Short mmCIF file of C-alpha atoms in Angstrom, two decimals:
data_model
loop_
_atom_site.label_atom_id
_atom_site.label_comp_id
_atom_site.label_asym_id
_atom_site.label_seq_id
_atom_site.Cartn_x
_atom_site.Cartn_y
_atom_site.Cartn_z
CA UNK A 1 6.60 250.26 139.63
CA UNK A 2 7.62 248.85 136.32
CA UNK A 3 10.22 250.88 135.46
CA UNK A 4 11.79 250.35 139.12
CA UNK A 5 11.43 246.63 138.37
CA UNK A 6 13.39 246.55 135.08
CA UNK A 7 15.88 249.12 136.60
CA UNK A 8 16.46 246.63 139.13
CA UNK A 9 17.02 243.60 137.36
CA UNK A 10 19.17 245.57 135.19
CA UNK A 11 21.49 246.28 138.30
CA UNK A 12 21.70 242.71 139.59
CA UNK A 13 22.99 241.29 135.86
CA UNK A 14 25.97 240.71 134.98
CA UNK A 15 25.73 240.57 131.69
CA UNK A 16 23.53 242.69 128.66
CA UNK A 17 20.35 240.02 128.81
CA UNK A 18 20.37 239.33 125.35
CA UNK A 19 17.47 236.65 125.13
CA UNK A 20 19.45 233.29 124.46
CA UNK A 21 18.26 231.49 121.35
CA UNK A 22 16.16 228.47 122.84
CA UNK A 23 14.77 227.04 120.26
CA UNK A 24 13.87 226.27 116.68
CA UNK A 25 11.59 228.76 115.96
CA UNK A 26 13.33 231.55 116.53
CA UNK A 27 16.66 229.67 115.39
CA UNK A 28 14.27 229.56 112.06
CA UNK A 29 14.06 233.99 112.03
CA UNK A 30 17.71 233.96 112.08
CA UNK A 31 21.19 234.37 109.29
CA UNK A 32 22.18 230.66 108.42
CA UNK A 33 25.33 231.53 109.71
CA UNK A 34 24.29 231.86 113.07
CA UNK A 35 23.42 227.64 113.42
CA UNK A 36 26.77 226.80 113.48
CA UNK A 37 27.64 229.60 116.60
CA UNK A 38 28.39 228.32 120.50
CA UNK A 39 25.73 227.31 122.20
CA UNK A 40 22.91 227.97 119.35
CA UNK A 41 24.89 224.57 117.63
CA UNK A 42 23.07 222.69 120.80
CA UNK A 43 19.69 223.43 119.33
CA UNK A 44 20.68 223.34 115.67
CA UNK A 45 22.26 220.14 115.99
CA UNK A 46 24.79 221.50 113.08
CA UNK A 47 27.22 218.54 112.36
CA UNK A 48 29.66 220.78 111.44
CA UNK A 49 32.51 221.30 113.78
CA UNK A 50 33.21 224.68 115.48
CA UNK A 51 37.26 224.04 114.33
CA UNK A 52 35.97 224.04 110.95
CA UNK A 53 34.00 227.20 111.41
CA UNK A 54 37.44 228.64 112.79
CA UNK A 55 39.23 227.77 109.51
CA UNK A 56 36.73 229.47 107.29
CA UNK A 57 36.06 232.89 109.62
CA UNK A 58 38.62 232.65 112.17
CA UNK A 59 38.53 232.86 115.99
CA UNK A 60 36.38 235.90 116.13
CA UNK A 61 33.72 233.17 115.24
CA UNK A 62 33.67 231.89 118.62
CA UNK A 63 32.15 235.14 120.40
CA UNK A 64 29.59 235.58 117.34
CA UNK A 65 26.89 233.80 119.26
CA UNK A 66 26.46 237.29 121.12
CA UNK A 67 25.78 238.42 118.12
CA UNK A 68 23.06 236.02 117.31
CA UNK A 69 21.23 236.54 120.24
CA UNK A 70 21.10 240.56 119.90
CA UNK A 71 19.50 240.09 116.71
CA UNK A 72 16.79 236.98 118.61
CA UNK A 73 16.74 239.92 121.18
CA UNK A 74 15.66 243.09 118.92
CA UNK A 75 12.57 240.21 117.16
CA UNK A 76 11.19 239.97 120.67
CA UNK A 77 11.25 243.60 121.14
CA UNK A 78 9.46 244.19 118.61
CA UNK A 79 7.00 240.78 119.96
CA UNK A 80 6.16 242.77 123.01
CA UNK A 81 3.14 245.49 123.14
CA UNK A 82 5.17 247.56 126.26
CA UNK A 83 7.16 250.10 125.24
CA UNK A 84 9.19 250.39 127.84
CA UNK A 85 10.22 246.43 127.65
CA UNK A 86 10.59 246.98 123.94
CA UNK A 87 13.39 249.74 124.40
CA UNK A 88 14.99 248.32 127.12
CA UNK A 89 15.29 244.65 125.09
CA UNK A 90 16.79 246.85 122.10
CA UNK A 91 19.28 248.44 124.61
CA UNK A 92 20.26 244.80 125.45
CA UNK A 93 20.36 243.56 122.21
CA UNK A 94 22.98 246.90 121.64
CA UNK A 95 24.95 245.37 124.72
CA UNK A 96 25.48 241.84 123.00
CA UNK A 97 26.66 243.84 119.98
CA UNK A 98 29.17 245.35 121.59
CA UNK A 99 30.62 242.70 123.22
CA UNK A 100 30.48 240.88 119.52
CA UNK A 101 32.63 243.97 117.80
CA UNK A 102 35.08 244.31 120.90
CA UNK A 103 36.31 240.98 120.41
CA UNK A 104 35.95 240.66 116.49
CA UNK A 105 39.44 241.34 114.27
CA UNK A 106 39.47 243.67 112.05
CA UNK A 107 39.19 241.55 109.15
CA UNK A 108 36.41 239.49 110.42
CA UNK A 109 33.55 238.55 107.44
CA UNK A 110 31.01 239.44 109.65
CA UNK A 111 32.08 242.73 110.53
CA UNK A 112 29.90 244.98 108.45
CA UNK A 113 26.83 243.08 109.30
CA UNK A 114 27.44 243.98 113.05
CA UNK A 115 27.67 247.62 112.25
CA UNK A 116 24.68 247.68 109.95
CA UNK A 117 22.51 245.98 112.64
CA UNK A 118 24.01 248.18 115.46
CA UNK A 119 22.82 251.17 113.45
CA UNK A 120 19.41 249.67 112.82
CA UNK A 121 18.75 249.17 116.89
CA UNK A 122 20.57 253.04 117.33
CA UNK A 123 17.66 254.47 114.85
CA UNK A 124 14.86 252.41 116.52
CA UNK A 125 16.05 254.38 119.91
CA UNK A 126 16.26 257.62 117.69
CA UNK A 127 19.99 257.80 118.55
CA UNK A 128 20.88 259.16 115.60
CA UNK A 129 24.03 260.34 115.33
CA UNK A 130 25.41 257.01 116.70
CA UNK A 131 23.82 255.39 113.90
CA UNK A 132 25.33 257.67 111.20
CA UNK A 133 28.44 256.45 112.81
CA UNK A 134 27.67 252.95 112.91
CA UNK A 135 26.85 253.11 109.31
CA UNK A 136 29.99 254.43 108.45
CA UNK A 137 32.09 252.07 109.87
CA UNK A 138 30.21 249.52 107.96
CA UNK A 139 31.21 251.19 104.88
CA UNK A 140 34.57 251.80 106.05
CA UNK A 141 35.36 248.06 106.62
CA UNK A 142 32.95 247.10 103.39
CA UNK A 143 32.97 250.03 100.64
CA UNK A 144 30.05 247.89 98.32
CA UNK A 145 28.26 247.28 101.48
CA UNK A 146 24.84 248.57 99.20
CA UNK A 147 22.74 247.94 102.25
CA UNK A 148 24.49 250.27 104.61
CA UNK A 149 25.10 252.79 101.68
CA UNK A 150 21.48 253.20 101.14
CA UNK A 151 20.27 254.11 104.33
CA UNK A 152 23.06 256.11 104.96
CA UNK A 153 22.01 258.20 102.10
CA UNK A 154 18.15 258.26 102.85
CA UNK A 155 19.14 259.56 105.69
CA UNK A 156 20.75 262.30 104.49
CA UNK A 157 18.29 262.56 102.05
CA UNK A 158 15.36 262.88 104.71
CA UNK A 159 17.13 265.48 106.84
CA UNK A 160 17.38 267.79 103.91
CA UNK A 161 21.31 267.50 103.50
CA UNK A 162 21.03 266.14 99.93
CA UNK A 163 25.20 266.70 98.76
CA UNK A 164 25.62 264.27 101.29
CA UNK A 165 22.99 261.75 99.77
CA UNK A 166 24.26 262.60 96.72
CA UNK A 167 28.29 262.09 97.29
CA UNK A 168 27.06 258.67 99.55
CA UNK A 169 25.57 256.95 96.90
CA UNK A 170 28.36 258.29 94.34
CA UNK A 171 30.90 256.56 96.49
CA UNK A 172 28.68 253.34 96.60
CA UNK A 173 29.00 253.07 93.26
CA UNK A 174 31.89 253.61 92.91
CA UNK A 175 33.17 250.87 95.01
CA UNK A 176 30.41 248.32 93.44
CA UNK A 177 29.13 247.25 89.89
CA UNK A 178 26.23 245.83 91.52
CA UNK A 179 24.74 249.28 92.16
CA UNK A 180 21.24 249.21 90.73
CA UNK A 181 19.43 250.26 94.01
CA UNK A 182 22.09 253.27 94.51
CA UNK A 183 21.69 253.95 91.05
CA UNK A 184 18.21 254.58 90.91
CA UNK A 185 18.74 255.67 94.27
CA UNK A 186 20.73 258.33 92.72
CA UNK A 187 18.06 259.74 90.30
CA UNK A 188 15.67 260.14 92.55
CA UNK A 189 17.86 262.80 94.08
CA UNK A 190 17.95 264.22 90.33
CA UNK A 191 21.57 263.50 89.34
CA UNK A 192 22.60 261.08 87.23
CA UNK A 193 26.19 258.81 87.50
CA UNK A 194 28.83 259.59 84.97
CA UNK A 195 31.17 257.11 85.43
CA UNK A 196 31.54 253.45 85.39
CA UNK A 197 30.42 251.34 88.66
CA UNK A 198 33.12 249.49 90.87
CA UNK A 199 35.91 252.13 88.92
CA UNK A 200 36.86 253.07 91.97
CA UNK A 201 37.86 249.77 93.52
CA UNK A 202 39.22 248.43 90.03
CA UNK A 203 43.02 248.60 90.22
CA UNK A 204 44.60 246.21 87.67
CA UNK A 205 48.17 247.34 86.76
CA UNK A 206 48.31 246.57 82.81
CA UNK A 207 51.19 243.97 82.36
CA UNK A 208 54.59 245.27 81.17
CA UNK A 209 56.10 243.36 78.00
CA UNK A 210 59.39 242.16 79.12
CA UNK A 211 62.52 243.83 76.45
CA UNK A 212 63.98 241.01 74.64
CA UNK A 213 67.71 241.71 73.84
CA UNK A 214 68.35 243.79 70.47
CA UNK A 215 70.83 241.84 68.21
CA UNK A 216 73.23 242.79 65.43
CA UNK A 217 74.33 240.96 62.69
CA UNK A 218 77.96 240.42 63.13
CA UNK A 219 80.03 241.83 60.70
CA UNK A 220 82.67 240.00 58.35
CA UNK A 221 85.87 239.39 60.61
CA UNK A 222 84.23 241.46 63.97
CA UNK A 223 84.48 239.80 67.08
CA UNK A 224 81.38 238.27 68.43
CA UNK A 225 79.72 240.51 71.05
CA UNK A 226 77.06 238.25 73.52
CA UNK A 227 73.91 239.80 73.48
CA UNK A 228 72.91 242.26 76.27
CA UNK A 229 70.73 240.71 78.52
CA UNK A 230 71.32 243.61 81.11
CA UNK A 231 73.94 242.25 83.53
CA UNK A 232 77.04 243.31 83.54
CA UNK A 233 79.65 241.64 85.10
CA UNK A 234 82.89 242.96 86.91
CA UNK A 235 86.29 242.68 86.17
CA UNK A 236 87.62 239.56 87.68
CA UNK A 237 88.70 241.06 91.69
CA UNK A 238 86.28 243.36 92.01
CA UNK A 239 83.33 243.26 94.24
CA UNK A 240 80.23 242.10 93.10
CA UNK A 241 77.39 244.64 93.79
CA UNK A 242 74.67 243.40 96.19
CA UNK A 243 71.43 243.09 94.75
CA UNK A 244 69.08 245.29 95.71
CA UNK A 245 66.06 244.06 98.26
CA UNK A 246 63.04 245.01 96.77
CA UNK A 247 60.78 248.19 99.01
CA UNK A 248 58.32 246.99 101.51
CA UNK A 249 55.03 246.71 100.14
CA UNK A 250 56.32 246.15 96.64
CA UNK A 251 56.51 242.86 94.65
CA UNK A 252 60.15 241.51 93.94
CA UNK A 253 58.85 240.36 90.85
CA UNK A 254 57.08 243.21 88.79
CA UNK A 255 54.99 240.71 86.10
CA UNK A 256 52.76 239.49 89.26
CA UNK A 257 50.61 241.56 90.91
CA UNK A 258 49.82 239.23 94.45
CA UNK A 259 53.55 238.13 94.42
CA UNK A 260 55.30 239.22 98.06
#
């Protein structure tokens, strides 16, 4: 009779029944970030203005309340003593989630943390596989993401598929100098990181000397030649040559490395 009542509440929603932050206290078991959110600012009181919250994150900001309340959702599920309430709360803390990443950009800050708790609520429901894949989109949007590294690799680790574990954590830290944890981590598994952490994502170009102009003495009674500074110029009537637009995605100037 339970389990009809839930089903039927679930049918006459229209939305994922994320429990709404509603007060302090559970305001107080959340991210900082989530105070300045829609809706959740009415309890915090934060005198910060949403348009400022914009600026700094961008417009994907504005739906990130959802996200909020999946995470105030999954603390009550794990409040209540009912398993069946418990699971279905975690399914509607998935469906706030959801709605979070379908309207977040692709560059939002807040991306990774989405993906990470996503797969955190998939391996409470022992759905797996989903939360492999969650995990990996985490990493895929944030390569040092050390938390979402980790457990991707203890996973691996615990299912017995240990060259996965293995090349996880080698690609963590890779991608991160802070990489203690997937370090030690690493040694556990009984192998040992030859390289140098964050390598992989270091990509400085070493600055090219500019070449100054070679000059000659002149000799007695020569005629003074100008120095080659690498122009040339054309006979007077002839066309000058256009100068060459630079390729897409490479600098016009080659001495700085963020130029467009």
């Amino acid at each position: 009779m339970k389990k009809l009542f839930y089903f039927v509440l679930a049918i006459l929603s229209s939305h994922a029944w994320a429990d709404e932050v509603t007060s302090l206290s559970e305001l107080a078991l959340l991210p900082p970030y989530c105070r300045g959110t829609q809706l959740i600012r009415n309890i915090s009181k934060d005198p910060k203005s949403l348009e400022e919250y914009y600026a700094m994150y961008g417009m994907s900001y504005s739906h990130f309340h959802h996200y909020c309340w999946a995470l105030n959702t999954e603390n009550n599920a794990w409040k209540t003593h009912d398993a069946y309430m418990r699971k279905s709360k975690l399914g509607y803390a998935l469906g706030d989630l959801q709605y979070s990443l379908d309207r977040s950009d692709s560059n939002f800050v807040f991306l990774p943390d989405i993906y990470n708790t996503k797969a955190r609520i998939l391996f409470s429901l022992h759905r797996d596989a989903e939360a492999v894949l969650a995990l990996n989109k985490a990493i895929e949007v944030k390569p040092d993401f050390v938390t979402a590294i980790a457990r991707l690799s203890d996973y691996y680790a615990e299912h017995g598929d240990k060259a996965h574990a293995i090349k996880t954590l080698e690609d963590g830290i890779g991608n991160t100098e802070k990489a203690g944890t997937l370090i030690k981590k690493l040694k556990k598994l009984g192998k040992s990181y030859a390289g140098t952490p964050g390598n992989a994502r270091k990509k400085e170009v070493a600055p090219t000397e500019p070449v100054l102009p070679v000059t000659t003495p002149a000799q007695p009674g020569a005629t003074a030649v100008p120095p080659n500074d690498g122009t040339v110029t054309a006979p007077p009537g002839t066309a000058q040559p256009t100068p060459a637009t630079p390729e897409e995605g490479k600098p016009a100037n080659p001495y700085c490395r963020f130029c467009p």
